[in-house]
Tab-separated table of N, CA and C in Angstrom:
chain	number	residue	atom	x	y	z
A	219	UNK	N	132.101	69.386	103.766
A	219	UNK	CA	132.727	70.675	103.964
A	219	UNK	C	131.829	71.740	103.343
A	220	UNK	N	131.474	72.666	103.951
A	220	UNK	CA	130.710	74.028	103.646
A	220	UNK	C	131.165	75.111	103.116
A	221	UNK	N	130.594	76.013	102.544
A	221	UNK	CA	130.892	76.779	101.774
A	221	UNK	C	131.126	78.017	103.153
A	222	UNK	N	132.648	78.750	102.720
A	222	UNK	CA	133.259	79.640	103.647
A	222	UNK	C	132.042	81.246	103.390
A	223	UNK	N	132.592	81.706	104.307
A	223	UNK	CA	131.935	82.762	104.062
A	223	UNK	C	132.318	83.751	102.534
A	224	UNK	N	133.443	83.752	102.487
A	224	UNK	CA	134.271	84.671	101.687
A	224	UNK	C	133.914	83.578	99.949
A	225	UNK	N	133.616	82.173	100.456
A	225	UNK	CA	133.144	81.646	98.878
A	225	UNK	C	131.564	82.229	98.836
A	226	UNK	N	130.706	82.272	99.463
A	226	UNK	CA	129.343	82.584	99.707
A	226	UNK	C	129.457	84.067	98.777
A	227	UNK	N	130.337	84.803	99.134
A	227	UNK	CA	130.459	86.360	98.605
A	227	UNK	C	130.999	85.449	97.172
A	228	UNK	N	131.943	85.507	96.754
A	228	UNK	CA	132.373	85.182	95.793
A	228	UNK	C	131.212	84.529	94.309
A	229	UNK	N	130.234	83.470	95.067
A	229	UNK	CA	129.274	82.402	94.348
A	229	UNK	C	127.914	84.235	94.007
A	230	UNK	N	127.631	84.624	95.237
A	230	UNK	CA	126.776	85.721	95.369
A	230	UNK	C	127.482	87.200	94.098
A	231	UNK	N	128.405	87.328	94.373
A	231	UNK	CA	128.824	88.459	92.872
A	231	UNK	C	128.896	87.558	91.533
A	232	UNK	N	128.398	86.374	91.206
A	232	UNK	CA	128.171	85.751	89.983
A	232	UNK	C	127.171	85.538	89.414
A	233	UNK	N	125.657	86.360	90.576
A	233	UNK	CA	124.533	86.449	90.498
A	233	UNK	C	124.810	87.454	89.078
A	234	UNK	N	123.970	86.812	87.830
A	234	UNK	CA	123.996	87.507	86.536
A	234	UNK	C	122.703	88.619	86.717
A	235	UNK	N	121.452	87.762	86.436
A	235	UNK	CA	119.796	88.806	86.664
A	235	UNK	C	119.254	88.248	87.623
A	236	UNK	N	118.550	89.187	87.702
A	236	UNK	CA	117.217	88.589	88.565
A	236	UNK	C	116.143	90.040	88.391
A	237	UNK	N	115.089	88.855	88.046
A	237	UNK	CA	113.639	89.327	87.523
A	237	UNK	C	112.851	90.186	88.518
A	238	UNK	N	112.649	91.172	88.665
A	238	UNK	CA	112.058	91.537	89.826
A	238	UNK	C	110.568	91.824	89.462
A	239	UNK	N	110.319	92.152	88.456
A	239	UNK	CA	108.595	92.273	87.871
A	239	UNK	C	108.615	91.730	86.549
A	240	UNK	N	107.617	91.096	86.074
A	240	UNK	CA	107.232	90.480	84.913
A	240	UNK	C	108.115	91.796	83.917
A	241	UNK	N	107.886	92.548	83.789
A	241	UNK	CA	107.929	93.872	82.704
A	241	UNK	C	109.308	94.294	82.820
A	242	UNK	N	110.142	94.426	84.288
A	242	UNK	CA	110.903	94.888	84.815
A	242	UNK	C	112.406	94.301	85.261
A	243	UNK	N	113.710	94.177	84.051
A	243	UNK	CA	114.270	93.499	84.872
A	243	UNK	C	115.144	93.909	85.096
A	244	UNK	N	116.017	93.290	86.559
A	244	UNK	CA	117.324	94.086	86.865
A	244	UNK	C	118.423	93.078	86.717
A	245	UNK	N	119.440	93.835	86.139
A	245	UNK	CA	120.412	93.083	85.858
A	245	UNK	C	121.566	93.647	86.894
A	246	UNK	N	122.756	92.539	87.094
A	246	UNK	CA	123.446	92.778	87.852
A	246	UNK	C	124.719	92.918	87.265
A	247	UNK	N	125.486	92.489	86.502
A	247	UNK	CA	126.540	92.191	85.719
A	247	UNK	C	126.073	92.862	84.389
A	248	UNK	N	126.892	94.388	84.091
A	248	UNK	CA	127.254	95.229	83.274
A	248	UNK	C	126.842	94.289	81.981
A	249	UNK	N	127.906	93.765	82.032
A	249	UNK	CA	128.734	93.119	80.426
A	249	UNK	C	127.550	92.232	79.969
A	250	UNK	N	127.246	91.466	80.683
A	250	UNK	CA	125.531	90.909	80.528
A	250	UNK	C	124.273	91.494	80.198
A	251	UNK	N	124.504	92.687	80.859
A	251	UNK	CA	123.115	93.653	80.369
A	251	UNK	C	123.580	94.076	78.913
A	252	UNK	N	125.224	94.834	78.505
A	252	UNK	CA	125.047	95.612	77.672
A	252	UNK	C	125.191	94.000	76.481
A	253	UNK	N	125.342	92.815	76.631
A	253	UNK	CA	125.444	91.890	75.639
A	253	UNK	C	123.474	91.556	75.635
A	254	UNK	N	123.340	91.767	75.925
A	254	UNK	CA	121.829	91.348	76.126
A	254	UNK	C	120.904	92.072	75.249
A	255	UNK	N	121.525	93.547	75.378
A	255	UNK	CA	120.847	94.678	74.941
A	255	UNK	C	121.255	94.586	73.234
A	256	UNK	N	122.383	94.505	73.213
A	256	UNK	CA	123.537	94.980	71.943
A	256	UNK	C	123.972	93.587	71.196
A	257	UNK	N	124.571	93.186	71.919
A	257	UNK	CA	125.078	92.364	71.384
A	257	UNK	C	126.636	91.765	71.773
A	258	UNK	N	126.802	93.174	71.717
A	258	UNK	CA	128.661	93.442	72.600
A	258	UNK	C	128.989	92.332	73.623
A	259	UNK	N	129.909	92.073	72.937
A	259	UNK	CA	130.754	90.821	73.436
A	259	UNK	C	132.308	91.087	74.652
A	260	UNK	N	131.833	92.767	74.745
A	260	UNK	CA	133.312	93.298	74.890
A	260	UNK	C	133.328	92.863	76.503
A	261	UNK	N	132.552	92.662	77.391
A	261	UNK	CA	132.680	92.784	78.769
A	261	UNK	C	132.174	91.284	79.417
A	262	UNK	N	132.002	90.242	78.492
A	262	UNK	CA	131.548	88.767	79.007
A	262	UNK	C	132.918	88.065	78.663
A	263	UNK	N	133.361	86.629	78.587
A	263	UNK	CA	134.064	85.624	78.204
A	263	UNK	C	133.149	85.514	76.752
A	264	UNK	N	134.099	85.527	75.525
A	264	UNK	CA	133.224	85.409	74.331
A	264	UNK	C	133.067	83.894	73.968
A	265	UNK	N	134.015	83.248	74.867
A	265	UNK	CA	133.597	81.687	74.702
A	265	UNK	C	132.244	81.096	75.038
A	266	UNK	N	131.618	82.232	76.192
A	266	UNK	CA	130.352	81.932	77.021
A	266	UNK	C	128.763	82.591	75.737
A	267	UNK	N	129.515	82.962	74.944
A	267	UNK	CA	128.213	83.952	74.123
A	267	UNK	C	127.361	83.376	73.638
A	268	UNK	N	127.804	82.154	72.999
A	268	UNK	CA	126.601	81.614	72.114
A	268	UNK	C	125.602	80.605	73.035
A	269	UNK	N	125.954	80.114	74.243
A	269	UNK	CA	125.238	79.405	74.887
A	269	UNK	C	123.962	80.848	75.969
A	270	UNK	N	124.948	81.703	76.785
A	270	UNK	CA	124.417	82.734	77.127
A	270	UNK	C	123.626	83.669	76.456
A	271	UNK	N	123.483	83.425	75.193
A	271	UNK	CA	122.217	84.252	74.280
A	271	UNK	C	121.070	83.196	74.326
A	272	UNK	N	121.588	81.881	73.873
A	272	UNK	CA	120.257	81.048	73.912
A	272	UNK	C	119.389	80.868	75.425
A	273	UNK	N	120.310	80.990	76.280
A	273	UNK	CA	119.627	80.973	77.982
A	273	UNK	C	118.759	82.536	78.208
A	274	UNK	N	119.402	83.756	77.830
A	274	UNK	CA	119.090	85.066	78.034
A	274	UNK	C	117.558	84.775	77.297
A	275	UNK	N	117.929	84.463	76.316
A	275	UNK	CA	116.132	84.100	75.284
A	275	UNK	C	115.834	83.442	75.498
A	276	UNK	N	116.053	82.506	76.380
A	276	UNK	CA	114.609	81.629	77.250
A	276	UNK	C	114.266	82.213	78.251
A	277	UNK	N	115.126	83.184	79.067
A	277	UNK	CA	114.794	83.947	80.200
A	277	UNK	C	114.002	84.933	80.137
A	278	UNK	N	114.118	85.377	79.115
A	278	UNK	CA	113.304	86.323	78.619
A	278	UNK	C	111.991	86.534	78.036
A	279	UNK	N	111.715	85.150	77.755
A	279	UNK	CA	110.254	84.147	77.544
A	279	UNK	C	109.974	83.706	78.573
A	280	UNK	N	110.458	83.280	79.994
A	280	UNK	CA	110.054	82.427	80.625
A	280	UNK	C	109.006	82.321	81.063
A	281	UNK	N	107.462	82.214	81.268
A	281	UNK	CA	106.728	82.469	82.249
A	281	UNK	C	106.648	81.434	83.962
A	282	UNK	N	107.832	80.710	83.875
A	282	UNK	CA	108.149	79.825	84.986
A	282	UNK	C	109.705	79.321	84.729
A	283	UNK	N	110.230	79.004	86.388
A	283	UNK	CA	111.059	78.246	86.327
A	283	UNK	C	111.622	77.524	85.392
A	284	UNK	N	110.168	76.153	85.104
A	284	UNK	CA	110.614	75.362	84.531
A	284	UNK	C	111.035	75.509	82.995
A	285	UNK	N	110.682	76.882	82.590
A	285	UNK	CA	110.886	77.103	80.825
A	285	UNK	C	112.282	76.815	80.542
A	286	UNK	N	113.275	77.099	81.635
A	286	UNK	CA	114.532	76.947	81.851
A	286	UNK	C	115.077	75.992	82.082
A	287	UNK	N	114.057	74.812	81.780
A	287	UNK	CA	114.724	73.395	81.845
A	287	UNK	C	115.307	72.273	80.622
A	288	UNK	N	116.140	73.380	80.073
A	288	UNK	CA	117.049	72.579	78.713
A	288	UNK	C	117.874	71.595	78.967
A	289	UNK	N	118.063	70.615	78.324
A	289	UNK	CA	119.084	70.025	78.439
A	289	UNK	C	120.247	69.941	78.663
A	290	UNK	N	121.578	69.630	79.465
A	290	UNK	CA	122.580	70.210	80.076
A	290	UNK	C	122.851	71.750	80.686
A	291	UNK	N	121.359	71.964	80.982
A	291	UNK	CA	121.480	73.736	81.833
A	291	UNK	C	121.541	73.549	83.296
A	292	UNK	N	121.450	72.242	83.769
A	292	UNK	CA	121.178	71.761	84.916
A	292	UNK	C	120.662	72.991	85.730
A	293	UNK	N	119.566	73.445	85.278
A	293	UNK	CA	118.305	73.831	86.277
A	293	UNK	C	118.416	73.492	87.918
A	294	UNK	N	118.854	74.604	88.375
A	294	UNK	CA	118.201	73.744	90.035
A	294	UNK	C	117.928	75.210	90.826
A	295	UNK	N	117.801	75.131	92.039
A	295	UNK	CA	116.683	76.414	93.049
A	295	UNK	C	118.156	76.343	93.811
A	296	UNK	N	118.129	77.639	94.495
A	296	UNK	CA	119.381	77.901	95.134
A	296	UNK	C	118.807	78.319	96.858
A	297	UNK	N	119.743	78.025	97.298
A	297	UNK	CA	118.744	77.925	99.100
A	297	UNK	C	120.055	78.822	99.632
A	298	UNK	N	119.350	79.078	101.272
A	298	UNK	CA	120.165	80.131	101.919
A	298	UNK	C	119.391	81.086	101.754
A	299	UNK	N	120.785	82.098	101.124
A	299	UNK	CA	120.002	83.888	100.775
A	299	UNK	C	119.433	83.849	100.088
A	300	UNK	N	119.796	83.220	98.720
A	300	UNK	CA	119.276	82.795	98.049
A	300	UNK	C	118.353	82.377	97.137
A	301	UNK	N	117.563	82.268	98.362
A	301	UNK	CA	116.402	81.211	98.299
A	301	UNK	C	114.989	81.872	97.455
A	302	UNK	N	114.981	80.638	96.666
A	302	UNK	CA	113.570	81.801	95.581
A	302	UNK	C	114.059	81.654	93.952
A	303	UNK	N	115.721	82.139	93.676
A	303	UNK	CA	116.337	82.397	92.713
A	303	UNK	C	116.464	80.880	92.527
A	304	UNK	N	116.907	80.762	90.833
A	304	UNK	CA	117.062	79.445	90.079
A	304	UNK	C	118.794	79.589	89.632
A	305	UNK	N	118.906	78.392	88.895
A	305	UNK	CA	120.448	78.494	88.400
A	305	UNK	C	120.364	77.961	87.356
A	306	UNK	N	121.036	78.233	86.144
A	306	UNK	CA	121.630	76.952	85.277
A	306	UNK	C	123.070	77.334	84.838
A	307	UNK	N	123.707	76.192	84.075
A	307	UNK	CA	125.214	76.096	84.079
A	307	UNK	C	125.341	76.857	82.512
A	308	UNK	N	126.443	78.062	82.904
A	308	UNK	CA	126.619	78.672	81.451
A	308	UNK	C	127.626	77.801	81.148
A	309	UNK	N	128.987	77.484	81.662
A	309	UNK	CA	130.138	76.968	81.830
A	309	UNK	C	130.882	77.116	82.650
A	310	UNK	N	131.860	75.482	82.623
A	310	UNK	CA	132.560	75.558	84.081
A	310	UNK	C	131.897	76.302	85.342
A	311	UNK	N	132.529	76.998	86.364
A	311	UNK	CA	131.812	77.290	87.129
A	311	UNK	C	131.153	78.579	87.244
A	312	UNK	N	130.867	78.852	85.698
A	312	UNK	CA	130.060	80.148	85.630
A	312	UNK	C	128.261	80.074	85.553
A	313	UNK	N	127.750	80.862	86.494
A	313	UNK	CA	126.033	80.041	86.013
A	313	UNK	C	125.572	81.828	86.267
A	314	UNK	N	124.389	81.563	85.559
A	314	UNK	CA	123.579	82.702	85.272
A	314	UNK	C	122.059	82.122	86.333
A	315	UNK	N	122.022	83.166	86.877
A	315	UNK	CA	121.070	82.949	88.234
A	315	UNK	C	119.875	83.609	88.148
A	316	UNK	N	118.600	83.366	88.455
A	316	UNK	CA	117.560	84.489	88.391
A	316	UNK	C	116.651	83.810	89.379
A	317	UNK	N	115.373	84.865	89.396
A	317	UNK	CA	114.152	84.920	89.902
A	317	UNK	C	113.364	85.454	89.087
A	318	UNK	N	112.455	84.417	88.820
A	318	UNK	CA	110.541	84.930	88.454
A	318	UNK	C	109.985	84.908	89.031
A	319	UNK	N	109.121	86.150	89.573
A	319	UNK	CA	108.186	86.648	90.101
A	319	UNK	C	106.996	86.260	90.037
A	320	UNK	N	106.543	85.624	91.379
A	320	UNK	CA	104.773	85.643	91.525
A	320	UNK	C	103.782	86.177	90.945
């Protein structure tokens, strides 16, 4: 069974960042940027914080994909629209998604 259209939208607004230039990044989710920046816990799940800081600071080092290959982050490439961007598991079915740039 395939993913509906209306889950496709749903999985697609859970897109957290994505890297668009080495120097340059765009974030998509508010509460993520301003916890990223600050610290502020006010606009994420604060259950998700302490794992989502240690992923944000590998993302933020990454110079590849694979820097993002920790243990239980289950790392994988996302296809479709997609396609290009990486994933790993923040919790349950929340994942923080990106792209590094060529």
């Amino acid at each position: 069974m395939g993913l509906t259209w209306s889950d496709r939208r749903l999985l697609s607004s859970c897109i957290v960042i994505v890297y668009t230039t080495q120097d340059d990044k765009e974030v998509r989710h508010k509460g993520v940027e301003q916890f990223f920046k600050t610290g502020s816990k006010v606009k994420i799940q604060p259950k998700h914080a302490d794992r989502l800081k240690l992923q944000l600071a590998a993302l933020d080092n990454a110079k590849s994909e694979k820097d993002m290959n920790a243990p239980g982050w289950r790392l994988h490439p996302l296809h479709g629209d997609l396609e290009g961007h990486w994933s790993v598991d923040v919790s349950g079915n929340w994942r923080l998604t990106f792209k590094i740039p060529r």
